[in-house]
PDB file of C-alpha atoms in Angstrom:
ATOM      1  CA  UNK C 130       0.000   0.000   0.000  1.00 79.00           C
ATOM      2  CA  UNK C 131       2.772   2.353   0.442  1.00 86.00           C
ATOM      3  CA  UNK C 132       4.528   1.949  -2.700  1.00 90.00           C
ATOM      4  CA  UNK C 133       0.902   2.983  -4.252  1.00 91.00           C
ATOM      5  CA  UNK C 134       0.508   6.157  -2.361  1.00 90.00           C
ATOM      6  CA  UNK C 135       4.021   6.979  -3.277  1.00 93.00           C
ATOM      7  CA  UNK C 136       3.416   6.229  -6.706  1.00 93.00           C
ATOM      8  CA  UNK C 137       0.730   8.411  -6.731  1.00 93.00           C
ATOM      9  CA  UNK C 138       2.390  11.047  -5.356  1.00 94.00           C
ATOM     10  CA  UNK C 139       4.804  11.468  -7.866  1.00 95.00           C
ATOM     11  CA  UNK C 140       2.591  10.936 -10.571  1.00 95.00           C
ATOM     12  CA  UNK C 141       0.343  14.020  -9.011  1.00 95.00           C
ATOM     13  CA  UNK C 142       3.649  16.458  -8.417  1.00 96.00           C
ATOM     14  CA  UNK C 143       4.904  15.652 -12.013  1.00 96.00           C
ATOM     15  CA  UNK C 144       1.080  16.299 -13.479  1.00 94.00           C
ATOM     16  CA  UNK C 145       1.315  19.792 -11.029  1.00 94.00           C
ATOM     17  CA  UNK C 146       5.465  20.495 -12.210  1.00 96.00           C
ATOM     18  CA  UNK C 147       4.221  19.936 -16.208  1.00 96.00           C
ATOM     19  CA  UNK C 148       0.823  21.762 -15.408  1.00 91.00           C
ATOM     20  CA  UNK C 149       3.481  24.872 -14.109  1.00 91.00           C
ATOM     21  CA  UNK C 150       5.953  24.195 -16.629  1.00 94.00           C
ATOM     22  CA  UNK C 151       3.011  24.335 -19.630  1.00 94.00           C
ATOM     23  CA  UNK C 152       1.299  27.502 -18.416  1.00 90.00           C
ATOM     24  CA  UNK C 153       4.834  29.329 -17.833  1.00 91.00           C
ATOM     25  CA  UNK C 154       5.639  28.485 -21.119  1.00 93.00           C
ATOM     26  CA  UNK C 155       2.502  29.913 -22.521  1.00 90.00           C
ATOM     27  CA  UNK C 156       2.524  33.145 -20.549  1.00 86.00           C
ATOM     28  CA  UNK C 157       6.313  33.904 -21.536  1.00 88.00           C
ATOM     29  CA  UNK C 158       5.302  33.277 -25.548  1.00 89.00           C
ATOM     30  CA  UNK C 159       2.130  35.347 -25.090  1.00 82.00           C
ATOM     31  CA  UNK C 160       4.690  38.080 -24.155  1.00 81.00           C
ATOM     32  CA  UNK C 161       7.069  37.889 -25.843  1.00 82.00           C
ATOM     33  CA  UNK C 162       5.133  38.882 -29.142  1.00 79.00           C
ATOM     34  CA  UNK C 163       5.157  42.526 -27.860  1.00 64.00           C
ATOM     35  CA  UNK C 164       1.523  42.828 -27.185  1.00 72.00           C
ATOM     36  CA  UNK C 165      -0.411  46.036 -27.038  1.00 78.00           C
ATOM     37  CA  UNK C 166      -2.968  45.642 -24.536  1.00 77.00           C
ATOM     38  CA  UNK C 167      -4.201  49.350 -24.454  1.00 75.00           C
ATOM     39  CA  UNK C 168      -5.996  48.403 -27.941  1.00 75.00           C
ATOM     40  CA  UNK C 169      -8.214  46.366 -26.114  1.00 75.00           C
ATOM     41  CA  UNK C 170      -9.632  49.170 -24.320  1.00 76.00           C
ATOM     42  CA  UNK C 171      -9.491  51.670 -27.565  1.00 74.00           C
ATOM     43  CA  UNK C 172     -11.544  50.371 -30.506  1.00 68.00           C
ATOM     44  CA  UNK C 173      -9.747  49.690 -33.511  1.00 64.00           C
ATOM     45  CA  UNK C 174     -12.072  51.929 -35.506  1.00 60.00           C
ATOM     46  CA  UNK C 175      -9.899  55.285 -33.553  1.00 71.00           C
ATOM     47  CA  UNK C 176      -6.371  56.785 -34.189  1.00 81.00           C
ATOM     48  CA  UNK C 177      -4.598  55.737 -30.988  1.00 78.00           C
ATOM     49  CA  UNK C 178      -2.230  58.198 -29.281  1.00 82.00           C
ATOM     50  CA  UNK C 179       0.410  56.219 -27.708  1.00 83.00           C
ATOM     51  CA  UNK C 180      -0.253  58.061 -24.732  1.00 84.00           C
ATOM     52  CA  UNK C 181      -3.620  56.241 -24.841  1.00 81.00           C
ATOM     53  CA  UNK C 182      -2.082  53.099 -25.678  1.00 81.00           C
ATOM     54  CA  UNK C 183       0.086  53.673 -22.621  1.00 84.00           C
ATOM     55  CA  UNK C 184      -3.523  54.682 -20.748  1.00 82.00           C
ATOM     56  CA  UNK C 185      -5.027  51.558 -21.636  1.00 80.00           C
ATOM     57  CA  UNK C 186      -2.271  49.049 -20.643  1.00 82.00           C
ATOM     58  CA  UNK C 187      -1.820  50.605 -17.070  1.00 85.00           C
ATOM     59  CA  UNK C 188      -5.690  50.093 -17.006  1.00 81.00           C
ATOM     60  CA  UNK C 189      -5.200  46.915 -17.883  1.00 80.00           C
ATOM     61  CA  UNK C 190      -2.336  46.218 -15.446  1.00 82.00           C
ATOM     62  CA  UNK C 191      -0.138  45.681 -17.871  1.00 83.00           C
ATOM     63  CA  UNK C 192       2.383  47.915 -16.665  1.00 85.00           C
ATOM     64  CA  UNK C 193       3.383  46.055 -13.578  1.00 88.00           C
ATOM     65  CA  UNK C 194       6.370  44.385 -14.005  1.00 90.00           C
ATOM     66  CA  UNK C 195       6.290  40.749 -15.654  1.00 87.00           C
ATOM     67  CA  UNK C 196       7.322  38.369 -12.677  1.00 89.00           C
ATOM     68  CA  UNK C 197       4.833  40.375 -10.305  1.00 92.00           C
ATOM     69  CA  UNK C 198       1.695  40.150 -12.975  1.00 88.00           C
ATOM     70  CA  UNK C 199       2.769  36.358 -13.592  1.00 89.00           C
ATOM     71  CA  UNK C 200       2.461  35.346  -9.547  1.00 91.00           C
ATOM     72  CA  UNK C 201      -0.221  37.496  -8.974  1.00 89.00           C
ATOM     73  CA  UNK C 202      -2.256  35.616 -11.865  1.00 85.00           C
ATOM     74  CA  UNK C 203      -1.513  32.492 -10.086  1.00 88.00           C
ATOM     75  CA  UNK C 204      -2.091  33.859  -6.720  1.00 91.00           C
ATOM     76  CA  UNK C 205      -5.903  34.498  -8.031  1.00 85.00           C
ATOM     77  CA  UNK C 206      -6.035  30.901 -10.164  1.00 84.00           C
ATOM     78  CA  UNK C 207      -5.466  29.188  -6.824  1.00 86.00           C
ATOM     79  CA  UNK C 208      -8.421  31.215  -5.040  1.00 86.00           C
ATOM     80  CA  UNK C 209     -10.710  30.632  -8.078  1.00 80.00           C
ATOM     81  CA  UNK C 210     -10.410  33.815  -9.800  1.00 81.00           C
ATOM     82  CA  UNK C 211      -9.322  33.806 -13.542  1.00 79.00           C
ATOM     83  CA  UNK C 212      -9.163  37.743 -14.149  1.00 78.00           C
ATOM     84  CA  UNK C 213     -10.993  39.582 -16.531  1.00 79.00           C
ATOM     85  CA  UNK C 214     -11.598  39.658 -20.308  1.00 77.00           C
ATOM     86  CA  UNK C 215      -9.385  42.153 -21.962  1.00 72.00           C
ATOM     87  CA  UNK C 216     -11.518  42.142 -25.191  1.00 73.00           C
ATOM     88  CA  UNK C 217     -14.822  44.042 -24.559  1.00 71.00           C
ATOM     89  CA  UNK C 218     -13.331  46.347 -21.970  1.00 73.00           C
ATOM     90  CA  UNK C 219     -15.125  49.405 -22.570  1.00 73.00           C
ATOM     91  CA  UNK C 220     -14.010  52.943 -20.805  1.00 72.00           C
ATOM     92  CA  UNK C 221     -16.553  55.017 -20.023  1.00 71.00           C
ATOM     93  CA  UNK C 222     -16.740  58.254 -17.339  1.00 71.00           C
ATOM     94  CA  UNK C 223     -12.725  57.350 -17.265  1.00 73.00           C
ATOM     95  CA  UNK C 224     -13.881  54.016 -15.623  1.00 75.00           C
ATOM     96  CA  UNK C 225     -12.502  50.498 -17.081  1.00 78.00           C
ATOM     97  CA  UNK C 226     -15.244  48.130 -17.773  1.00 76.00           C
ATOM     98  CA  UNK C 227     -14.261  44.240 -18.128  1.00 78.00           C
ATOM     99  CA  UNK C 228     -16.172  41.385 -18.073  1.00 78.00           C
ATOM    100  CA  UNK C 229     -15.253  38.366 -15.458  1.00 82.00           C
ATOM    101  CA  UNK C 230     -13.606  34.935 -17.113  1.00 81.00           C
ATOM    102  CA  UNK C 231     -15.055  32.811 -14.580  1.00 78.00           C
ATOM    103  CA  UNK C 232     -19.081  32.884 -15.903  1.00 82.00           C
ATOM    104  CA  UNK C 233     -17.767  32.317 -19.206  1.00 80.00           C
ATOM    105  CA  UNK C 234     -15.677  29.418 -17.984  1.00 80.00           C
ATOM    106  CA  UNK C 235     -17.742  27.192 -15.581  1.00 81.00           C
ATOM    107  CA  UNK C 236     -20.924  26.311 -17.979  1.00 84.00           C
ATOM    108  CA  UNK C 237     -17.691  24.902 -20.590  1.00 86.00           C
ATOM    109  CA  UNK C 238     -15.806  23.642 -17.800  1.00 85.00           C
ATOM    110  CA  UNK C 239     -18.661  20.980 -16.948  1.00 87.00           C
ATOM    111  CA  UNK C 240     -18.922  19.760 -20.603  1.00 90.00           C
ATOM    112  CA  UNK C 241     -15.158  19.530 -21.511  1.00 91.00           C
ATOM    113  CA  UNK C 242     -14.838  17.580 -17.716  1.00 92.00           C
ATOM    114  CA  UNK C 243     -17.746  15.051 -18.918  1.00 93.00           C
ATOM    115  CA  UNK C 244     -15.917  14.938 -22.252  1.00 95.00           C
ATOM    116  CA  UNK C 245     -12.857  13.724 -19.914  1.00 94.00           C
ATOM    117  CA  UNK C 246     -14.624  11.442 -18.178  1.00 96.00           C
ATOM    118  CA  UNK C 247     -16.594   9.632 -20.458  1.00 95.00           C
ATOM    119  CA  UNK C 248     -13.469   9.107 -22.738  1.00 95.00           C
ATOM    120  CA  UNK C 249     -11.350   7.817 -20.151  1.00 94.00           C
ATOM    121  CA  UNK C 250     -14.071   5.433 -18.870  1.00 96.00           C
ATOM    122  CA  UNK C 251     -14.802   4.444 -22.338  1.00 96.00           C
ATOM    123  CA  UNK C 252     -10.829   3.610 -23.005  1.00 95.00           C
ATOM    124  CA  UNK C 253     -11.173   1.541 -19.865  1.00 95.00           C
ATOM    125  CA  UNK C 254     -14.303  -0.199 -20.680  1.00 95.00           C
ATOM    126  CA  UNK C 255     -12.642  -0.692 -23.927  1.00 96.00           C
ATOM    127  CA  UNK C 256      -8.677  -1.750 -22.871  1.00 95.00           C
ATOM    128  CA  UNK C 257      -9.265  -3.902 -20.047  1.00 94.00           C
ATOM    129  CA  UNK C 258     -11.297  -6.765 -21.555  1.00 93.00           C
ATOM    130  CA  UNK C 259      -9.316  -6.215 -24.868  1.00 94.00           C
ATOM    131  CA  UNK C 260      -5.832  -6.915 -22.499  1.00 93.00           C
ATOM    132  CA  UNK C 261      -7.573  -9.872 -20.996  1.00 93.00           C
ATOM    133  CA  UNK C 262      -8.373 -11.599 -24.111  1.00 93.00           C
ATOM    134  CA  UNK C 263      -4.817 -10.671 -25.162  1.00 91.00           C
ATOM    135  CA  UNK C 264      -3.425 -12.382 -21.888  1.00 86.00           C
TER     136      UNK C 264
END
């Protein structure tokens, strides 16, 4: 029995390390292609000032340096918060608009988990008489 739970255990902290590793790897790419977040809260349709530009990505938080916006995104994954949609913010009366990710999230969240599910039970239901009859 112990030689299960420690199995486990690493299987869990190297599913949480690539987890980390995957979603670092993502945020550094995502920045590294020299975004310009204060278009999300100008429209398109508008000559931009770059002063606005400027505007709309210290709205946006995108100021703050990299390393404090990257822990502080995780800080609010692990309470359950997933931030706010950049596209849609709207600005009006000088006050930033954004819509919540989480309401968005949840209703897919439930499909794409019984997706999950009924695929790996399937594979199961599937494997294990298939391996038998191979045995």
């Amino acid at each position: 029995m112990k030689r299960i739970g420690l199995f486990l255990a690493r299987r869990i902290a190297g599913g949480a390390l690539t987890l980390v590793a995957i979603v670092t790897f993502t945020w550094i790419m995502y920045w590294s292609l020299a975004p310009q977040p204060g278009r999300f809260v100008y429209p398109f349709g508008i000559k931009v000032t770059p002063y606005q530009l400027h505007d709309g990505a210290r709205r946006l938080g995108a100021t703050r340096p990299k390393a404090t916006q990257f822990f502080d995104w995780w800080w609010n994954v692990l309470h359950g918060d997933f931030g706010h949609q950049w596209s849609g913010a709207t600005l009006n009366d000088n006050v930033l608009t954004t819509a919540p990710i989480g309401p968005t999230l949840y209703p897919d969240l439930r499909v794409t988990l019984s997706i999950l599910i009924g695929g790996a039970l399937l594979a199961v239901l599937i494997s294990v008489p298939l391996g038998a009859i191979s045995g």
